[in-house]
mmCIF file of C-alpha atoms and ligand atoms in Angstrom:
data_model
loop_
_atom_site.group_PDB
_atom_site.id
_atom_site.type_symbol
_atom_site.label_atom_id
_atom_site.label_comp_id
_atom_site.label_asym_id
_atom_site.label_seq_id
_atom_site.Cartn_x
_atom_site.Cartn_y
_atom_site.Cartn_z
ATOM 1 C CA MET A 1 -29.743 9.054 -14.253
ATOM 2 C CA ALA A 2 -30.669 6.434 -11.820
ATOM 3 C CA GLY A 3 -29.680 9.248 -8.991
ATOM 4 C CA GLU A 4 -27.781 9.228 -5.664
ATOM 5 C CA PHE A 5 -29.569 6.625 -3.442
ATOM 6 C CA GLU A 6 -29.731 3.909 -6.640
ATOM 7 C CA LEU A 7 -26.175 4.023 -7.578
ATOM 8 C CA ILE A 8 -25.856 3.316 -3.622
ATOM 9 C CA LYS A 9 -28.295 0.283 -3.511
ATOM 10 C CA ARG A 10 -26.388 -1.216 -7.259
ATOM 11 C CA TYR A 11 -23.328 -0.661 -6.393
ATOM 12 C CA PHE A 12 -22.037 -0.594 -2.954
ATOM 13 C CA ALA A 13 -24.890 -2.381 -0.691
ATOM 14 C CA ASP A 14 -24.637 -4.968 1.251
ATOM 15 C CA ARG A 15 -21.832 -7.834 0.436
ATOM 16 C CA GLY A 16 -22.263 -9.843 3.632
ATOM 17 C CA GLY A 17 -20.285 -11.972 4.868
ATOM 18 C CA GLY A 18 -19.292 -9.010 7.150
ATOM 19 C CA ALA A 19 -17.741 -10.872 10.604
ATOM 20 C CA GLY A 20 -18.619 -8.252 13.196
ATOM 21 C CA VAL A 21 -21.313 -5.662 11.533
ATOM 22 C CA VAL A 22 -24.267 -5.088 13.271
ATOM 23 C CA LEU A 23 -25.705 -1.907 11.114
ATOM 24 C CA GLY A 24 -24.087 -2.134 7.159
ATOM 25 C CA VAL A 25 -24.823 0.504 5.092
ATOM 26 C CA GLY A 26 -28.429 1.821 4.606
ATOM 27 C CA ASP A 27 -28.702 3.928 7.920
ATOM 28 C CA ASP A 28 -26.563 6.791 9.470
ATOM 29 C CA ALA A 29 -23.588 5.476 10.404
ATOM 30 C CA ALA A 30 -22.596 1.194 10.486
ATOM 31 C CA LEU A 31 -22.571 -0.366 14.015
ATOM 32 C CA LEU A 32 -19.505 -2.544 14.896
ATOM 33 C CA ASP A 33 -18.729 -4.566 17.664
ATOM 34 C CA VAL A 34 -14.608 -5.415 18.227
ATOM 35 C CA PRO A 35 -13.510 -8.759 18.859
ATOM 36 C CA GLU A 36 -12.643 -9.303 22.886
ATOM 37 C CA GLY A 37 -9.394 -8.135 23.663
ATOM 38 C CA HIS A 38 -8.727 -6.190 20.630
ATOM 39 C CA GLU A 39 -7.450 -3.306 19.866
ATOM 40 C CA LEU A 40 -9.310 -1.374 16.791
ATOM 41 C CA VAL A 41 -7.222 0.000 14.055
ATOM 42 C CA ALA A 42 -8.211 2.635 12.270
ATOM 43 C CA ALA A 43 -6.509 4.069 8.884
ATOM 44 C CA THR A 44 -7.554 6.944 6.631
ATOM 45 C CA ASP A 45 -6.340 7.765 2.119
ATOM 46 C CA THR A 46 -7.498 10.026 -0.811
ATOM 47 C CA ILE A 47 -6.004 8.576 -3.702
ATOM 48 C CA VAL A 48 -7.158 12.073 -6.696
ATOM 49 C CA ALA A 49 -7.239 12.024 -10.309
ATOM 50 C CA GLY A 50 -3.901 13.062 -12.129
ATOM 51 C CA VAL A 51 -2.450 13.021 -8.457
ATOM 52 C CA HIS A 52 -1.821 9.556 -7.291
ATOM 53 C CA PHE A 53 -3.070 7.929 -11.089
ATOM 54 C CA PRO A 54 -2.993 8.510 -14.593
ATOM 55 C CA GLU A 55 -6.976 9.950 -15.392
ATOM 56 C CA ASP A 56 -6.560 7.222 -17.951
ATOM 57 C CA CYS A 57 -5.599 4.698 -15.516
ATOM 58 C CA PRO A 58 -8.962 1.055 -15.180
ATOM 59 C CA ALA A 59 -11.720 2.019 -13.520
ATOM 60 C CA ARG A 60 -10.988 -1.194 -11.792
ATOM 61 C CA ALA A 61 -7.365 -0.517 -11.152
ATOM 62 C CA ILE A 62 -8.871 2.741 -9.442
ATOM 63 C CA GLY A 63 -11.116 0.510 -7.579
ATOM 64 C CA HIS A 64 -8.452 -2.327 -6.048
ATOM 65 C CA ARG A 65 -5.521 0.484 -5.506
ATOM 66 C CA ALA A 66 -8.346 2.503 -3.519
ATOM 67 C CA LEU A 67 -8.813 -0.243 -1.026
ATOM 68 C CA ALA A 68 -5.154 -1.593 -1.165
ATOM 69 C CA VAL A 69 -2.801 1.524 -0.657
ATOM 70 C CA ASN A 70 -5.168 1.277 3.567
ATOM 71 C CA LEU A 71 -4.693 -2.524 3.458
ATOM 72 C CA SER A 72 -1.569 -1.341 3.002
ATOM 73 C CA ASP A 73 -1.347 0.535 6.139
ATOM 74 C CA LEU A 74 -3.300 -1.621 8.435
ATOM 75 C CA ALA A 75 -0.687 -4.259 7.077
ATOM 76 C CA ALA A 76 2.104 -2.059 8.413
ATOM 77 C CA MET A 77 0.006 -1.990 11.637
ATOM 78 C CA GLY A 78 -0.120 -5.895 12.166
ATOM 79 C CA ALA A 79 -3.676 -5.915 12.146
ATOM 80 C CA GLU A 80 -6.320 -8.388 10.813
ATOM 81 C CA PRO A 81 -8.958 -6.255 8.702
ATOM 82 C CA ARG A 82 -12.807 -6.166 9.315
ATOM 83 C CA TRP A 83 -14.401 -3.462 7.769
ATOM 84 C CA ALA A 84 -14.579 0.065 5.769
ATOM 85 C CA LEU A 85 -16.079 2.762 4.535
ATOM 86 C CA LEU A 86 -15.974 4.780 0.854
ATOM 87 C CA ALA A 87 -15.972 8.101 0.032
ATOM 88 C CA LEU A 88 -15.952 8.767 -3.586
ATOM 89 C CA THR A 89 -16.231 11.810 -5.517
ATOM 90 C CA LEU A 90 -16.903 11.598 -9.255
ATOM 91 C CA PRO A 91 -17.144 13.564 -11.999
ATOM 92 C CA ALA A 92 -21.057 11.493 -13.697
ATOM 93 C CA GLU A 93 -22.453 8.838 -12.870
ATOM 94 C CA ASP A 94 -20.905 6.527 -15.688
ATOM 95 C CA PRO A 95 -22.472 2.987 -15.048
ATOM 96 C CA ARG A 96 -19.385 1.488 -16.958
ATOM 97 C CA TRP A 97 -16.401 2.905 -15.227
ATOM 98 C CA LEU A 98 -19.371 2.059 -11.885
ATOM 99 C CA GLU A 99 -19.339 -1.293 -12.955
ATOM 100 C CA GLN A 100 -15.389 -1.443 -13.096
ATOM 101 C CA PHE A 101 -14.862 0.961 -10.172
ATOM 102 C CA SER A 102 -16.653 -1.707 -7.797
ATOM 103 C CA ALA A 103 -15.592 -4.943 -9.181
ATOM 104 C CA GLY A 104 -12.184 -4.115 -8.602
ATOM 105 C CA PHE A 105 -12.978 -3.136 -4.657
ATOM 106 C CA HIS A 106 -15.160 -5.577 -4.456
ATOM 107 C CA ALA A 107 -12.543 -8.400 -5.310
ATOM 108 C CA LEU A 108 -9.961 -7.125 -3.053
ATOM 109 C CA ALA A 109 -12.032 -6.683 0.314
ATOM 110 C CA ALA A 110 -13.560 -10.138 -0.259
ATOM 111 C CA ARG A 111 -9.874 -11.015 -0.563
ATOM 112 C CA SER A 112 -8.510 -8.986 2.546
ATOM 113 C CA GLY A 113 -11.961 -10.047 4.489
ATOM 114 C CA SER A 114 -12.978 -6.156 5.161
ATOM 115 C CA ALA A 115 -17.251 -5.614 4.333
ATOM 116 C CA LEU A 116 -17.742 -2.469 3.292
ATOM 117 C CA VAL A 117 -20.285 -0.914 5.698
ATOM 118 C CA GLY A 118 -20.784 2.830 4.437
ATOM 119 C CA GLY A 119 -19.344 5.656 2.863
ATOM 120 C CA ASP A 120 -20.319 9.198 1.250
ATOM 121 C CA THR A 121 -21.490 9.582 -2.121
ATOM 122 C CA THR A 122 -21.193 13.170 -3.738
ATOM 123 C CA ARG A 123 -20.832 14.996 -7.469
ATOM 124 C CA GLY A 124 -17.424 16.331 -8.300
ATOM 125 C CA PRO A 125 -13.555 15.803 -8.800
ATOM 126 C CA LEU A 126 -12.687 12.221 -9.151
ATOM 127 C CA ALA A 127 -11.657 11.269 -5.904
ATOM 128 C CA ILE A 128 -11.465 8.291 -3.488
ATOM 129 C CA THR A 129 -11.161 8.257 0.666
ATOM 130 C CA VAL A 130 -11.364 5.188 1.413
ATOM 131 C CA THR A 131 -11.357 4.251 5.834
ATOM 132 C CA ALA A 132 -10.029 0.854 6.508
ATOM 133 C CA LEU A 133 -10.951 -0.627 9.905
ATOM 134 C CA GLY A 134 -9.468 -3.414 11.644
ATOM 135 C CA SER A 135 -7.851 -4.982 14.979
ATOM 136 C CA VAL A 136 -5.183 -6.487 16.671
ATOM 137 C CA PRO A 137 -4.828 -7.864 19.736
ATOM 138 C CA ARG A 138 -4.867 -5.798 22.263
ATOM 139 C CA GLY A 139 -0.583 -4.990 22.844
ATOM 140 C CA THR A 140 0.483 -6.707 19.423
ATOM 141 C CA ALA A 141 0.485 -4.116 17.056
ATOM 142 C CA LEU A 142 3.209 -3.523 14.424
ATOM 143 C CA ARG A 143 4.895 0.640 15.828
ATOM 144 C CA ARG A 144 6.830 2.813 14.004
ATOM 145 C CA ASP A 145 9.063 3.299 17.502
ATOM 146 C CA GLY A 146 10.594 0.255 18.449
ATOM 147 C CA ALA A 147 13.286 -0.141 16.086
ATOM 148 C CA ARG A 148 16.843 -0.482 17.961
ATOM 149 C CA ALA A 149 20.288 -0.565 16.579
ATOM 150 C CA GLY A 150 21.798 -3.693 16.202
ATOM 151 C CA ASP A 151 18.785 -4.660 14.835
ATOM 152 C CA ALA A 152 18.670 -5.656 10.649
ATOM 153 C CA LEU A 153 16.949 -3.627 8.654
ATOM 154 C CA CYS A 154 14.263 -5.461 6.768
ATOM 155 C CA VAL A 155 12.039 -5.221 3.134
ATOM 156 C CA SER A 156 8.981 -7.821 1.547
ATOM 157 C CA GLY A 157 9.016 -7.420 -2.070
ATOM 158 C CA THR A 158 11.110 -6.130 -4.407
ATOM 159 C CA LEU A 159 11.157 -1.983 -4.769
ATOM 160 C CA GLY A 160 10.827 -0.212 -8.141
ATOM 161 C CA ASP A 161 8.339 -2.140 -10.089
ATOM 162 C CA ALA A 162 4.958 0.275 -9.357
ATOM 163 C CA ALA A 163 7.588 3.646 -9.868
ATOM 164 C CA ALA A 164 8.885 2.179 -13.384
ATOM 165 C CA GLY A 165 5.166 0.785 -14.435
ATOM 166 C CA LEU A 166 3.591 4.440 -13.530
ATOM 167 C CA GLY A 167 6.530 5.333 -15.802
ATOM 168 C CA LEU A 168 5.668 3.537 -18.720
ATOM 169 C CA PHE A 169 2.371 3.876 -17.534
ATOM 170 C CA ARG A 170 3.310 7.332 -19.335
ATOM 171 C CA GLY A 171 5.203 6.537 -22.128
ATOM 172 C CA ASP A 172 8.457 8.195 -19.785
ATOM 173 C CA PHE A 173 9.970 4.001 -21.093
ATOM 174 C CA THR A 174 9.552 1.925 -23.646
ATOM 175 C CA THR A 175 9.060 -1.606 -23.857
ATOM 176 C CA ARG A 176 8.904 -3.923 -26.915
ATOM 177 C CA VAL A 177 6.472 -6.074 -24.948
ATOM 178 C CA PRO A 178 3.007 -6.031 -26.070
ATOM 179 C CA GLY A 179 0.055 -5.700 -23.873
ATOM 180 C CA VAL A 180 0.017 -4.926 -20.282
ATOM 181 C CA HIS A 181 3.293 -4.977 -18.897
ATOM 182 C CA PRO A 182 3.829 -6.561 -15.435
ATOM 183 C CA LEU A 183 5.404 -3.905 -14.317
ATOM 184 C CA ILE A 184 1.923 -1.884 -14.534
ATOM 185 C CA LEU A 185 0.273 -4.063 -13.452
ATOM 186 C CA ARG A 186 2.607 -3.543 -10.535
ATOM 187 C CA PHE A 187 1.289 0.122 -10.943
ATOM 188 C CA GLU A 188 -2.465 -0.630 -11.070
ATOM 189 C CA PHE A 189 -2.857 -3.879 -8.857
ATOM 190 C CA PRO A 190 -0.499 -3.746 -5.768
ATOM 191 C CA GLU A 191 -0.866 -6.320 -3.173
ATOM 192 C CA PRO A 192 -1.323 -4.965 0.646
ATOM 193 C CA ARG A 193 1.105 -8.022 2.657
ATOM 194 C CA LEU A 194 -1.125 -8.336 5.000
ATOM 195 C CA ALA A 195 -0.531 -12.193 6.516
ATOM 196 C CA LEU A 196 2.859 -10.472 6.237
ATOM 197 C CA GLY A 197 2.155 -7.810 8.350
ATOM 198 C CA ARG A 198 0.819 -10.178 11.217
ATOM 199 C CA ALA A 199 3.631 -13.037 10.771
ATOM 200 C CA LEU A 200 5.870 -9.681 11.498
ATOM 201 C CA CYS A 201 4.050 -9.434 15.162
ATOM 202 C CA GLY A 202 5.801 -10.210 17.671
ATOM 203 C CA VAL A 203 9.029 -10.553 16.142
ATOM 204 C CA ALA A 204 9.784 -6.937 13.816
ATOM 205 C CA THR A 205 10.038 -4.490 16.224
ATOM 206 C CA ALA A 206 9.293 -1.419 13.950
ATOM 207 C CA CYS A 207 7.458 -1.556 10.996
ATOM 208 C CA ILE A 208 6.352 0.745 7.974
ATOM 209 C CA ASP A 209 4.459 0.444 4.604
ATOM 210 C CA VAL A 210 6.874 1.693 1.588
ATOM 211 C CA SER A 211 3.878 3.849 -0.317
ATOM 212 C CA ASP A 212 6.613 7.519 -0.624
ATOM 213 C CA GLY A 213 9.491 5.324 -1.847
ATOM 214 C CA LEU A 214 12.028 3.376 0.717
ATOM 215 C CA LEU A 215 14.395 5.820 1.678
ATOM 216 C CA ALA A 216 11.933 8.359 3.029
ATOM 217 C CA ASP A 217 9.267 5.627 4.181
ATOM 218 C CA VAL A 218 12.987 4.399 6.402
ATOM 219 C CA GLY A 219 13.280 7.480 7.175
ATOM 220 C CA HIS A 220 10.473 8.171 8.763
ATOM 221 C CA LEU A 221 10.768 4.436 10.248
ATOM 222 C CA LEU A 222 13.968 5.235 11.924
ATOM 223 C CA GLU A 223 12.966 9.100 13.154
ATOM 224 C CA ALA A 224 10.470 7.875 15.143
ATOM 225 C CA SER A 225 12.479 4.782 17.085
ATOM 226 C CA GLY A 226 14.827 7.512 17.664
ATOM 227 C CA VAL A 227 18.176 5.782 15.831
ATOM 228 C CA GLY A 228 19.672 6.193 12.459
ATOM 229 C CA ALA A 229 20.652 3.620 10.127
ATOM 230 C CA ARG A 230 23.161 2.093 6.792
ATOM 231 C CA LEU A 231 21.391 0.835 3.924
ATOM 232 C CA GLU A 232 23.336 -1.603 1.288
ATOM 233 C CA VAL A 233 21.420 -0.421 -1.705
ATOM 234 C CA ASP A 234 22.959 -3.087 -3.788
ATOM 235 C CA ALA A 235 21.162 -5.483 -1.801
ATOM 236 C CA VAL A 236 16.993 -3.621 -2.709
ATOM 237 C CA PRO A 237 15.504 -6.586 -4.237
ATOM 238 C CA LEU A 238 14.978 -5.653 -7.804
ATOM 239 C CA SER A 239 12.558 -7.842 -10.061
ATOM 240 C CA VAL A 240 12.885 -9.491 -12.906
ATOM 241 C CA PRO A 241 9.885 -7.656 -15.288
ATOM 242 C CA MET A 242 12.186 -4.873 -14.007
ATOM 243 C CA GLU A 243 15.715 -6.204 -14.902
ATOM 244 C CA LEU A 244 14.073 -7.201 -17.957
ATOM 245 C CA ALA A 245 13.022 -3.109 -19.175
ATOM 246 C CA ILE A 246 13.636 -0.418 -17.369
ATOM 247 C CA PRO A 247 17.496 0.717 -18.175
ATOM 248 C CA ALA A 248 20.302 -0.658 -15.700
ATOM 249 C CA GLU A 249 21.377 3.281 -14.784
ATOM 250 C CA ARG A 250 17.453 3.833 -13.458
ATOM 251 C CA ARG A 251 16.866 1.122 -11.518
ATOM 252 C CA ARG A 252 18.698 2.673 -8.624
ATOM 253 C CA ALA A 253 16.872 5.678 -8.510
ATOM 254 C CA LEU A 254 13.626 4.083 -9.191
ATOM 255 C CA ALA A 255 14.003 1.895 -6.446
ATOM 256 C CA LEU A 256 15.419 3.820 -3.434
ATOM 257 C CA ALA A 257 12.727 6.657 -4.187
ATOM 258 C CA GLY A 258 10.061 5.562 -6.317
ATOM 259 C CA GLY A 259 6.519 5.109 -4.561
ATOM 260 C CA ASP A 260 3.266 2.516 -4.849
ATOM 261 C CA ASP A 261 5.256 -0.185 -3.887
ATOM 262 C CA TYR A 262 3.478 -0.865 -0.777
ATOM 263 C CA GLU A 263 5.930 -3.149 0.611
ATOM 264 C CA LEU A 264 6.898 -3.168 4.095
ATOM 265 C CA ALA A 265 10.217 -2.862 5.160
ATOM 266 C CA PHE A 266 11.109 -3.524 8.756
ATOM 267 C CA SER A 267 13.791 -3.563 11.371
ATOM 268 C CA CYS A 268 13.645 -6.770 13.646
ATOM 269 C CA ALA A 269 17.021 -8.919 15.355
ATOM 270 C CA GLU A 270 19.441 -10.047 13.329
ATOM 271 C CA SER A 271 18.673 -13.457 15.112
ATOM 272 C CA ALA A 272 15.292 -13.737 13.884
ATOM 273 C CA VAL A 273 15.863 -12.906 9.885
ATOM 274 C CA GLU A 274 16.688 -16.344 8.732
ATOM 275 C CA GLY A 275 13.493 -17.369 10.451
ATOM 276 C CA LEU A 276 10.967 -15.032 8.837
ATOM 277 C CA ALA A 277 12.354 -15.327 5.582
ATOM 278 C CA ALA A 278 11.238 -18.800 6.027
ATOM 279 C CA ARG A 279 8.104 -17.969 7.467
ATOM 280 C CA ALA A 280 7.282 -15.688 4.255
ATOM 281 C CA ALA A 281 8.118 -17.311 1.829
ATOM 282 C CA GLU A 282 5.745 -19.410 3.206
ATOM 283 C CA LEU A 283 3.242 -16.806 2.247
ATOM 284 C CA GLY A 284 4.211 -16.240 -0.760
ATOM 285 C CA VAL A 285 6.702 -13.174 -0.454
ATOM 286 C CA GLN A 286 10.207 -12.470 -0.133
ATOM 287 C CA VAL A 287 11.745 -11.169 2.938
ATOM 288 C CA THR A 288 15.751 -9.140 2.254
ATOM 289 C CA ARG A 289 18.099 -7.077 4.561
ATOM 290 C CA ILE A 290 19.410 -4.446 3.262
ATOM 291 C CA GLY A 291 21.206 -2.765 6.143
ATOM 292 C CA ARG A 292 21.589 -2.498 9.579
ATOM 293 C CA ILE A 293 19.689 0.019 12.748
ATOM 294 C CA GLU A 294 22.824 2.123 13.989
ATOM 295 C CA GLN A 295 22.906 4.715 17.110
ATOM 296 C CA ALA A 296 23.638 7.738 15.344
ATOM 297 C CA ALA A 297 20.751 9.340 13.110
ATOM 298 C CA GLY A 298 20.839 9.363 9.690
ATOM 299 C CA LEU A 299 20.424 6.528 7.145
ATOM 300 C CA ARG A 300 24.202 6.101 5.479
ATOM 301 C CA CYS A 301 23.894 4.621 2.062
ATOM 302 C CA VAL A 302 27.033 1.935 0.689
ATOM 303 C CA ASP A 303 27.463 0.793 -2.590
ATOM 304 C CA ALA A 304 28.320 -3.288 -2.416
ATOM 305 C CA GLU A 305 32.288 -2.161 -1.181
ATOM 306 C CA GLY A 306 31.118 0.018 1.540
ATOM 307 C CA ALA A 307 31.521 3.408 -0.338
ATOM 308 C CA ALA A 308 29.357 5.439 0.613
ATOM 309 C CA PHE A 309 26.081 6.499 -1.792
ATOM 310 C CA ASP A 310 24.765 9.223 -2.748
ATOM 311 C CA PRO A 311 21.439 8.806 -3.683
ATOM 312 C CA GLY A 312 19.899 11.996 -4.322
ATOM 313 C CA ALA A 313 16.006 12.727 -4.011
ATOM 314 C CA ARG A 314 14.346 10.535 -1.664
ATOM 315 C CA GLY A 315 10.747 10.161 -2.213
ATOM 316 C CA TYR A 316 7.590 11.724 -3.335
ATOM 317 C CA GLU A 317 6.142 14.328 -0.721
ATOM 318 C CA HIS A 318 2.894 16.578 -2.023
ATOM 319 C CA PHE A 319 3.386 20.330 -0.995
ATOM 320 C CA ARG A 320 6.646 20.152 -2.411
HETATM 321 P P1 LIG B 1 -26.409 10.937 5.021
HETATM 322 O O1 LIG B 1 -26.985 11.667 4.378
HETATM 323 O O2 LIG B 1 -27.166 10.014 6.660
HETATM 324 O O3 LIG B 1 -24.820 11.371 5.076
HETATM 325 P P2 LIG B 1 -25.713 9.718 3.054
HETATM 326 O O4 LIG B 1 -27.376 9.562 1.524
HETATM 327 O O5 LIG B 1 -25.272 9.575 2.714
HETATM 328 O O6 LIG B 1 -26.210 9.466 4.605
HETATM 329 O O7 LIG B 1 -26.003 7.522 2.625
HETATM 330 C C1 LIG B 1 -26.936 6.549 2.908
HETATM 331 C C2 LIG B 1 -26.319 5.036 3.635
HETATM 332 O O8 LIG B 1 -25.681 5.411 2.137
HETATM 333 C C3 LIG B 1 -25.295 5.635 4.464
HETATM 334 O O9 LIG B 1 -25.765 4.247 5.510
HETATM 335 C C4 LIG B 1 -23.992 5.463 4.207
HETATM 336 O O10 LIG B 1 -23.258 4.981 4.817
HETATM 337 C C5 LIG B 1 -23.815 5.110 2.532
HETATM 338 N N1 LIG B 1 -23.131 4.975 1.490
HETATM 339 C C6 LIG B 1 -23.468 6.360 0.557
HETATM 340 N N2 LIG B 1 -22.205 6.233 -0.026
HETATM 341 C C7 LIG B 1 -22.020 4.624 0.046
HETATM 342 C C8 LIG B 1 -20.829 4.039 -0.885
HETATM 343 N N3 LIG B 1 -19.679 5.313 -1.825
HETATM 344 N N4 LIG B 1 -20.083 3.329 -0.290
HETATM 345 C C9 LIG B 1 -20.256 3.088 0.609
HETATM 346 N N5 LIG B 1 -21.399 2.767 1.352
HETATM 347 C C10 LIG B 1 -22.053 4.323 0.786
HETATM 348 MG MG1 LIG B 2 -23.599 10.844 4.311
#
């Protein structure tokens, strides 16, 4: 056993490259310099073994996910990531696990420009809390509360993939594709939509990341904005792997209520949709119009013929 301090030094010590880091890992707290004219954007999320990911999920994926779910919150605010804190609760010190976990964490941290500046390390059932800190030019952050009647409702990427991947991982669905299925990778390695989030600043009227399921999260955006929406369920984009691997009758429920996709759902003027979709395509992300914001509260789902559609379950909620 190397001990707590040796472990921190080996796997989580300063990797360099952190802009605005006056003092990083090693003191009682980090000292950070927020750029002039910017606001600090702070988000924290915990992932717990057996709740947010299966116990046998690969360690590299857990390291990636722990940071990715937080960066997704920064993306939904239109923020640029700068720093991260990592509170790690581990059942044992397993060097192979730590090697993989930290590789997954550091790879995404480096790619997203997040410097790890501190954290905490304790023994207990596996749980990881990350705090992501970023910045936005003052007054430009995307929020949930700006959607207006007449706006278009849009979503990035494809939906339901992560929930389908988790189902495949657990054996709820079977597939003939050998090796790790692309849908499982969508669960294990979600890609926070950071570049898109920044491109939405000044264009989107409201934005949220889809972590608990499309209906649930769009519901939060509508409530915060004091509006409702009409959602065209057949317009919700599905991926090719989903259409190949998942029975047709299961796809809609996964896309509407499945969590963990970490795509962005947002509202914007109808006249802005085309330009945004083109800008998103340049960034390598698909943007799809899936409905319209309306004055009357509530989310009304309709099918391709315009008939009312009852989606059933809405999404994941703890304590329910
Ligand atoms: P304290 O007892 O003052 O809270 P700790 O022993 O918890 O200090 O941590 C020592 C230093 O190592 C601190 O700078 C802390 O931020 C950092 N640290 C601890 N655990 C981690 C971790 N998992 N990742 C990154 N930094 C960590
Ligand atoms: Mg501590």
